[in-house]
mmCIF file of C-alpha atoms and ligand atoms in Angstrom:
data_model
loop_
_atom_site.group_PDB
_atom_site.id
_atom_site.type_symbol
_atom_site.label_atom_id
_atom_site.label_comp_id
_atom_site.label_asym_id
_atom_site.label_seq_id
_atom_site.Cartn_x
_atom_site.Cartn_y
_atom_site.Cartn_z
ATOM 1 C CA UNK A 480 135.365 -23.879 -35.576
ATOM 2 C CA UNK A 481 132.508 -25.114 -37.914
ATOM 3 C CA UNK A 482 132.572 -24.801 -41.705
ATOM 4 C CA UNK A 483 129.960 -23.174 -43.274
ATOM 5 C CA UNK A 484 129.570 -22.908 -46.501
ATOM 6 C CA UNK A 485 127.135 -20.878 -48.633
ATOM 7 C CA UNK A 486 124.548 -22.680 -51.101
ATOM 8 C CA UNK A 487 121.674 -19.918 -52.864
ATOM 9 C CA UNK A 488 122.662 -17.068 -49.527
ATOM 10 C CA UNK A 489 122.027 -20.370 -46.882
ATOM 11 C CA UNK A 490 124.138 -21.248 -44.630
ATOM 12 C CA UNK A 491 125.284 -24.881 -44.413
ATOM 13 C CA UNK A 492 127.292 -26.813 -41.770
ATOM 14 C CA UNK A 493 130.103 -29.267 -43.286
ATOM 15 C CA UNK A 494 129.272 -31.909 -40.814
ATOM 16 C CA UNK A 495 128.777 -35.884 -40.476
ATOM 17 C CA UNK A 496 125.905 -37.189 -38.839
ATOM 18 C CA UNK A 497 128.083 -37.745 -36.055
ATOM 19 C CA UNK A 498 130.277 -34.647 -35.508
ATOM 20 C CA UNK A 499 125.593 -32.674 -35.835
ATOM 21 C CA UNK A 500 124.794 -34.594 -32.664
ATOM 22 C CA UNK A 501 128.481 -33.936 -31.217
ATOM 23 C CA UNK A 502 127.310 -30.046 -31.773
ATOM 24 C CA UNK A 503 123.881 -31.045 -30.570
ATOM 25 C CA UNK A 504 125.568 -32.595 -27.394
ATOM 26 C CA UNK A 505 127.232 -28.908 -27.074
ATOM 27 C CA UNK A 506 124.041 -26.552 -26.681
ATOM 28 C CA UNK A 507 122.543 -28.803 -24.704
ATOM 29 C CA UNK A 508 125.004 -28.740 -21.862
ATOM 30 C CA UNK A 509 125.358 -25.143 -22.717
ATOM 31 C CA UNK A 510 122.044 -24.225 -22.259
ATOM 32 C CA UNK A 511 122.806 -21.067 -22.369
ATOM 33 C CA UNK A 512 120.310 -19.678 -24.627
ATOM 34 C CA UNK A 513 118.202 -21.428 -26.888
ATOM 35 C CA UNK A 514 118.957 -23.162 -30.014
ATOM 36 C CA UNK A 515 117.425 -23.763 -33.265
ATOM 37 C CA UNK A 516 118.758 -26.803 -35.762
ATOM 38 C CA UNK A 517 117.678 -26.906 -39.267
ATOM 39 C CA UNK A 518 117.788 -29.827 -41.737
ATOM 40 C CA UNK A 519 118.320 -27.861 -44.949
ATOM 41 C CA UNK A 520 117.244 -29.895 -48.851
ATOM 42 C CA UNK A 521 116.551 -28.192 -52.265
ATOM 43 C CA UNK A 522 113.271 -27.173 -51.733
ATOM 44 C CA UNK A 523 113.931 -25.776 -48.062
ATOM 45 C CA UNK A 524 117.032 -23.505 -49.508
ATOM 46 C CA UNK A 525 114.366 -22.746 -53.051
ATOM 47 C CA UNK A 526 111.616 -21.651 -50.084
ATOM 48 C CA UNK A 527 113.990 -19.680 -48.540
ATOM 49 C CA UNK A 528 115.226 -17.765 -52.281
ATOM 50 C CA UNK A 529 111.246 -15.732 -52.458
ATOM 51 C CA UNK A 530 110.617 -16.332 -48.167
ATOM 52 C CA UNK A 531 112.834 -13.452 -46.803
ATOM 53 C CA UNK A 532 111.600 -14.240 -43.258
ATOM 54 C CA UNK A 533 112.417 -18.015 -43.750
ATOM 55 C CA UNK A 534 115.980 -16.602 -45.244
ATOM 56 C CA UNK A 535 116.340 -14.579 -42.374
ATOM 57 C CA UNK A 536 115.860 -17.465 -39.991
ATOM 58 C CA UNK A 537 118.238 -20.172 -41.427
ATOM 59 C CA UNK A 538 121.174 -17.189 -41.193
ATOM 60 C CA UNK A 539 121.020 -17.076 -38.158
ATOM 61 C CA UNK A 540 119.672 -20.787 -36.992
ATOM 62 C CA UNK A 541 122.675 -21.942 -35.151
ATOM 63 C CA UNK A 542 123.503 -25.501 -37.211
ATOM 64 C CA UNK A 543 122.202 -26.206 -40.807
ATOM 65 C CA UNK A 544 122.517 -29.825 -41.424
ATOM 66 C CA UNK A 545 122.923 -30.994 -45.151
ATOM 67 C CA UNK A 546 119.659 -32.252 -44.945
ATOM 68 C CA UNK A 547 119.287 -33.905 -49.026
ATOM 69 C CA UNK A 548 121.044 -34.964 -51.650
ATOM 70 C CA UNK A 549 120.919 -31.558 -53.568
ATOM 71 C CA UNK A 550 122.759 -30.178 -50.619
ATOM 72 C CA UNK A 551 125.968 -32.542 -51.266
ATOM 73 C CA UNK A 552 125.964 -32.137 -54.745
ATOM 74 C CA UNK A 553 126.479 -28.307 -55.202
ATOM 75 C CA UNK A 554 128.500 -27.337 -52.334
ATOM 76 C CA UNK A 555 130.302 -30.653 -53.558
ATOM 77 C CA UNK A 556 130.188 -28.337 -56.988
ATOM 78 C CA UNK A 557 131.091 -25.484 -56.025
ATOM 79 C CA UNK A 558 134.083 -27.038 -54.804
ATOM 80 C CA UNK A 559 133.589 -27.452 -51.055
ATOM 81 C CA UNK A 560 134.045 -31.388 -49.159
ATOM 82 C CA UNK A 561 131.228 -33.028 -47.985
ATOM 83 C CA UNK A 562 131.052 -35.434 -46.023
ATOM 84 C CA UNK A 563 127.597 -36.946 -46.110
ATOM 85 C CA UNK A 564 123.998 -36.247 -45.747
ATOM 86 C CA UNK A 565 122.796 -35.705 -42.238
ATOM 87 C CA UNK A 566 119.010 -36.548 -42.866
ATOM 88 C CA UNK A 567 116.922 -35.082 -40.409
ATOM 89 C CA UNK A 568 114.754 -38.442 -39.992
ATOM 90 C CA UNK A 569 118.267 -39.966 -39.105
ATOM 91 C CA UNK A 570 119.210 -37.194 -36.578
ATOM 92 C CA UNK A 571 116.354 -37.844 -34.941
ATOM 93 C CA UNK A 572 116.928 -41.317 -34.323
ATOM 94 C CA UNK A 573 120.521 -40.616 -33.351
ATOM 95 C CA UNK A 574 119.131 -37.514 -30.926
ATOM 96 C CA UNK A 575 116.383 -40.287 -29.828
ATOM 97 C CA UNK A 576 119.216 -42.852 -29.377
ATOM 98 C CA UNK A 577 121.648 -41.201 -27.637
ATOM 99 C CA UNK A 578 118.893 -39.800 -24.850
ATOM 100 C CA UNK A 579 118.968 -43.144 -24.158
ATOM 101 C CA UNK A 580 121.835 -43.751 -21.708
ATOM 102 C CA UNK A 581 122.310 -39.804 -21.516
ATOM 103 C CA UNK A 582 118.082 -38.979 -19.955
ATOM 104 C CA UNK A 583 117.765 -36.018 -22.424
ATOM 105 C CA UNK A 584 114.539 -34.774 -22.135
ATOM 106 C CA UNK A 585 112.792 -34.589 -25.878
ATOM 107 C CA UNK A 586 109.351 -33.238 -26.782
ATOM 108 C CA UNK A 587 107.480 -33.918 -29.609
ATOM 109 C CA UNK A 588 105.189 -31.218 -31.281
ATOM 110 C CA UNK A 589 103.905 -31.621 -34.411
ATOM 111 C CA UNK A 590 101.861 -34.190 -36.781
ATOM 112 C CA UNK A 591 98.175 -34.460 -37.171
ATOM 113 C CA UNK A 592 96.339 -36.084 -33.860
ATOM 114 C CA UNK A 593 97.260 -39.316 -33.038
ATOM 115 C CA UNK A 594 101.215 -38.814 -34.804
ATOM 116 C CA UNK A 595 103.450 -37.741 -31.988
ATOM 117 C CA UNK A 596 102.109 -39.902 -29.492
ATOM 118 C CA UNK A 597 102.660 -42.723 -31.274
ATOM 119 C CA UNK A 598 105.821 -41.575 -32.837
ATOM 120 C CA UNK A 599 106.807 -41.662 -28.964
ATOM 121 C CA UNK A 600 105.482 -45.098 -28.695
ATOM 122 C CA UNK A 601 107.859 -46.497 -31.256
ATOM 123 C CA UNK A 602 110.778 -43.809 -29.267
ATOM 124 C CA UNK A 603 110.194 -46.224 -26.041
ATOM 125 C CA UNK A 604 110.246 -49.654 -27.503
ATOM 126 C CA UNK A 605 113.298 -48.806 -30.380
ATOM 127 C CA UNK A 606 115.703 -46.554 -27.584
ATOM 128 C CA UNK A 607 114.695 -48.176 -24.128
ATOM 129 C CA UNK A 608 114.607 -45.866 -21.316
ATOM 130 C CA UNK A 609 114.652 -42.899 -23.616
ATOM 131 C CA UNK A 610 112.493 -40.086 -22.102
ATOM 132 C CA UNK A 611 109.653 -38.711 -24.034
ATOM 133 C CA UNK A 612 108.689 -36.390 -21.127
ATOM 134 C CA UNK A 613 105.588 -34.741 -23.330
ATOM 135 C CA UNK A 614 103.581 -34.960 -27.340
ATOM 136 C CA UNK A 615 101.473 -32.014 -28.808
ATOM 137 C CA UNK A 616 100.239 -32.280 -32.282
ATOM 138 C CA UNK A 617 100.330 -29.662 -35.130
ATOM 139 C CA UNK A 618 97.260 -28.225 -35.798
ATOM 140 C CA UNK A 619 97.441 -26.429 -32.819
ATOM 141 C CA UNK A 620 94.796 -23.006 -32.851
ATOM 142 C CA UNK A 621 96.871 -19.526 -32.731
ATOM 143 C CA UNK A 622 94.078 -19.798 -28.771
ATOM 144 C CA UNK A 623 95.348 -22.688 -28.206
ATOM 145 C CA UNK A 624 99.096 -21.732 -28.472
ATOM 146 C CA UNK A 625 100.244 -19.437 -24.844
ATOM 147 C CA UNK A 626 98.831 -22.979 -22.771
ATOM 148 C CA UNK A 627 100.686 -25.674 -25.636
ATOM 149 C CA UNK A 628 104.268 -23.159 -25.122
ATOM 150 C CA UNK A 629 102.670 -22.945 -20.894
ATOM 151 C CA UNK A 630 102.637 -26.985 -20.879
ATOM 152 C CA UNK A 631 105.893 -27.921 -22.995
ATOM 153 C CA UNK A 632 107.977 -25.293 -20.325
ATOM 154 C CA UNK A 633 106.896 -26.920 -17.704
ATOM 155 C CA UNK A 634 108.314 -30.185 -18.482
ATOM 156 C CA UNK A 635 111.566 -29.256 -19.336
ATOM 157 C CA UNK A 636 112.791 -30.664 -22.594
ATOM 158 C CA UNK A 637 116.500 -30.256 -23.724
ATOM 159 C CA UNK A 638 114.929 -31.290 -26.985
ATOM 160 C CA UNK A 639 112.202 -30.553 -28.778
ATOM 161 C CA UNK A 640 111.456 -31.501 -32.074
ATOM 162 C CA UNK A 641 109.283 -29.918 -34.379
ATOM 163 C CA UNK A 642 107.464 -31.009 -36.626
ATOM 164 C CA UNK A 643 104.996 -28.434 -38.376
ATOM 165 C CA UNK A 644 106.441 -28.315 -42.164
ATOM 166 C CA UNK A 645 109.269 -25.982 -44.026
ATOM 167 C CA UNK A 646 108.835 -23.726 -43.286
ATOM 168 C CA UNK A 647 105.905 -23.311 -40.557
ATOM 169 C CA UNK A 648 108.142 -25.262 -37.884
ATOM 170 C CA UNK A 649 111.326 -23.185 -38.295
ATOM 171 C CA UNK A 650 109.390 -19.911 -38.602
ATOM 172 C CA UNK A 651 107.112 -20.603 -35.065
ATOM 173 C CA UNK A 652 110.169 -21.987 -33.153
ATOM 174 C CA UNK A 653 111.672 -18.844 -33.991
ATOM 175 C CA UNK A 654 109.332 -16.929 -32.670
ATOM 176 C CA UNK A 655 108.705 -18.954 -29.684
ATOM 177 C CA UNK A 656 112.059 -19.816 -28.611
ATOM 178 C CA UNK A 657 112.813 -17.475 -26.357
ATOM 179 C CA UNK A 658 108.945 -18.156 -24.389
ATOM 180 C CA UNK A 659 109.487 -21.842 -24.787
ATOM 181 C CA UNK A 660 112.966 -21.770 -23.440
ATOM 182 C CA UNK A 661 114.369 -25.528 -24.628
ATOM 183 C CA UNK A 662 118.182 -25.886 -25.208
ATOM 184 C CA UNK A 663 117.716 -26.989 -28.406
ATOM 185 C CA UNK A 664 114.688 -26.993 -30.903
ATOM 186 C CA UNK A 665 114.955 -29.477 -34.098
ATOM 187 C CA UNK A 666 112.761 -28.997 -37.067
ATOM 188 C CA UNK A 667 111.958 -32.530 -37.897
ATOM 189 C CA UNK A 668 108.778 -32.509 -40.538
ATOM 190 C CA UNK A 669 107.727 -35.740 -41.496
ATOM 191 C CA UNK A 670 110.353 -37.643 -38.977
ATOM 192 C CA UNK A 671 106.951 -38.527 -36.815
ATOM 193 C CA UNK A 672 104.753 -39.105 -39.762
ATOM 194 C CA UNK A 673 107.711 -41.722 -40.626
ATOM 195 C CA UNK A 674 107.931 -43.342 -37.214
ATOM 196 C CA UNK A 675 104.359 -43.780 -36.744
ATOM 197 C CA UNK A 676 104.588 -46.332 -39.745
ATOM 198 C CA UNK A 677 101.798 -43.619 -42.340
ATOM 199 C CA UNK A 678 104.741 -42.836 -44.454
ATOM 200 C CA UNK A 679 107.505 -44.923 -45.314
ATOM 201 C CA UNK A 680 111.640 -44.103 -46.291
ATOM 202 C CA UNK A 681 112.756 -44.619 -49.439
ATOM 203 C CA UNK A 682 114.733 -48.044 -48.916
ATOM 204 C CA UNK A 683 118.239 -47.700 -48.193
ATOM 205 C CA UNK A 684 119.400 -48.280 -51.703
ATOM 206 C CA UNK A 685 118.040 -45.377 -53.197
ATOM 207 C CA UNK A 686 118.330 -43.013 -49.858
ATOM 208 C CA UNK A 687 122.338 -43.877 -51.345
ATOM 209 C CA UNK A 688 122.034 -43.173 -54.658
ATOM 210 C CA UNK A 689 120.605 -40.186 -53.900
ATOM 211 C CA UNK A 690 117.523 -40.868 -55.032
ATOM 212 C CA UNK A 691 115.064 -39.858 -52.327
ATOM 213 C CA UNK A 692 113.495 -37.309 -53.626
ATOM 214 C CA UNK A 693 112.716 -39.476 -56.469
ATOM 215 C CA UNK A 694 110.939 -42.024 -54.354
ATOM 216 C CA UNK A 695 108.898 -39.516 -52.158
ATOM 217 C CA UNK A 696 108.146 -38.586 -55.985
ATOM 218 C CA UNK A 697 106.418 -41.463 -56.985
ATOM 219 C CA UNK A 698 105.105 -42.284 -53.281
ATOM 220 C CA UNK A 699 103.067 -39.046 -53.009
ATOM 221 C CA UNK A 700 102.370 -37.422 -56.018
ATOM 222 C CA UNK A 701 100.483 -35.285 -53.996
ATOM 223 C CA UNK A 702 104.573 -33.683 -54.180
ATOM 224 C CA UNK A 703 104.709 -32.752 -57.405
ATOM 225 C CA UNK A 704 104.018 -29.429 -57.816
ATOM 226 C CA UNK A 705 106.943 -28.754 -54.920
ATOM 227 C CA UNK A 706 108.874 -30.948 -55.733
ATOM 228 C CA UNK A 707 109.626 -28.734 -59.271
ATOM 229 C CA UNK A 708 111.394 -26.298 -56.143
ATOM 230 C CA UNK A 709 114.331 -29.620 -57.078
ATOM 231 C CA UNK A 710 115.440 -29.877 -60.926
ATOM 232 C CA UNK A 711 115.080 -24.846 -60.211
ATOM 233 C CA UNK A 712 117.753 -25.696 -57.652
ATOM 234 C CA UNK A 713 119.786 -27.410 -59.887
ATOM 235 C CA UNK A 714 119.973 -25.174 -62.705
ATOM 236 C CA UNK A 715 120.373 -22.237 -59.858
ATOM 237 C CA UNK A 716 123.717 -23.732 -58.622
ATOM 238 C CA UNK A 717 124.389 -24.344 -62.013
ATOM 239 C CA UNK A 718 124.480 -20.749 -63.116
ATOM 240 C CA UNK A 719 125.393 -19.821 -59.552
ATOM 241 C CA UNK A 720 128.943 -17.896 -59.085
ATOM 242 C CA UNK A 721 130.767 -19.685 -56.320
ATOM 243 C CA UNK A 722 131.774 -17.710 -53.105
ATOM 244 C CA UNK A 723 132.057 -18.560 -49.950
ATOM 245 C CA UNK A 724 130.936 -17.539 -46.752
ATOM 246 C CA UNK A 725 133.321 -18.420 -43.906
HETATM 247 N N1 UDP N 1123 101.617 -30.422 -39.946
HETATM 248 C C1 UDP N 1123 101.311 -30.242 -38.804
HETATM 249 N N2 UDP N 1123 100.831 -29.107 -38.616
HETATM 250 C C2 UDP N 1123 100.565 -28.234 -39.989
HETATM 251 C C3 UDP N 1123 101.378 -28.816 -41.233
HETATM 252 C C4 UDP N 1123 101.971 -29.961 -41.283
HETATM 253 O O1 UDP N 1123 101.823 -30.420 -37.822
HETATM 254 O O2 UDP N 1123 99.967 -27.065 -39.241
HETATM 255 C C5 UDP N 1123 102.618 -31.301 -40.246
HETATM 256 C C6 UDP N 1123 102.362 -32.834 -41.179
HETATM 257 O O3 UDP N 1123 100.747 -33.725 -40.413
HETATM 258 C C7 UDP N 1123 103.406 -33.633 -41.642
HETATM 259 C C8 UDP N 1123 104.823 -33.026 -41.474
HETATM 260 O O4 UDP N 1123 104.538 -31.438 -40.885
HETATM 261 O O5 UDP N 1123 103.858 -33.925 -39.861
HETATM 262 C C9 UDP N 1123 105.171 -32.413 -43.040
HETATM 263 O O6 UDP N 1123 105.918 -33.258 -43.204
HETATM 264 P P1 UDP N 1123 106.393 -32.638 -44.613
HETATM 265 O O7 UDP N 1123 106.891 -34.177 -44.694
HETATM 266 O O8 UDP N 1123 105.523 -32.490 -45.798
HETATM 267 O O9 UDP N 1123 107.535 -32.334 -44.500
HETATM 268 P P2 UDP N 1123 108.696 -30.811 -45.686
HETATM 269 O O10 UDP N 1123 108.966 -31.626 -46.163
HETATM 270 O O11 UDP N 1123 107.978 -29.793 -45.760
HETATM 271 O O12 UDP N 1123 109.799 -30.336 -43.612
#
């Protein structure tokens, strides 16, 4: 039984990277219903404070991993043991690596035109044998949606990585989960951009020091306004009551 904690009314599963992968593999094997995996960071939790639709989706998500130093800090501040950060990018890589040996069928949806296809090529060279059954960019029109969903279904992926940004990716998956009928959908934000090489991740020492947010702020200053969510998140956690969810 997984422990699920509550950070500002958003559920977060207490899982390590290894455990998250095991849970996801269980979803793939089970196939009984489409599962949503979310990767929560402080920005997402703050967004959920004012976006009720996103908050409702996260409460019903099947797995919410602690992506972000802020989430790990908040969990520990509330007195929970949170073993490690499970970054969305790293989780996606772990799934791809596993898929190379198990044959899981993977679909990549999202990013600017050409990015998902480049991410596919990178994955194929990094994880030989990985079966990426399709890609599509993330700037499709509503009119193209039915054909896109039919195409995804026809390719029968086990896992779909959806990179449309938060909260669009979670809302899109939630709205279309039954039609898509993919065992696992996971929102992966800028993962394809990093894989394709158009965006760089923070150096490992900064990731380990919990400073990836600082690297993002410096390397993508256009994110500064949305990153104001981080100090607001810290303030809210420091002043919130400590409530156990289950
Ligand atoms: N994106 C997309 N369709 C959209 C809006 C965004 O495919 O309508 C892509 C965008 O190209 C980028 C990703 O979604 O690859 C969002 O990346 P970001 O790092 O901003 O993710 P977040 O921080 O929101 O998880």
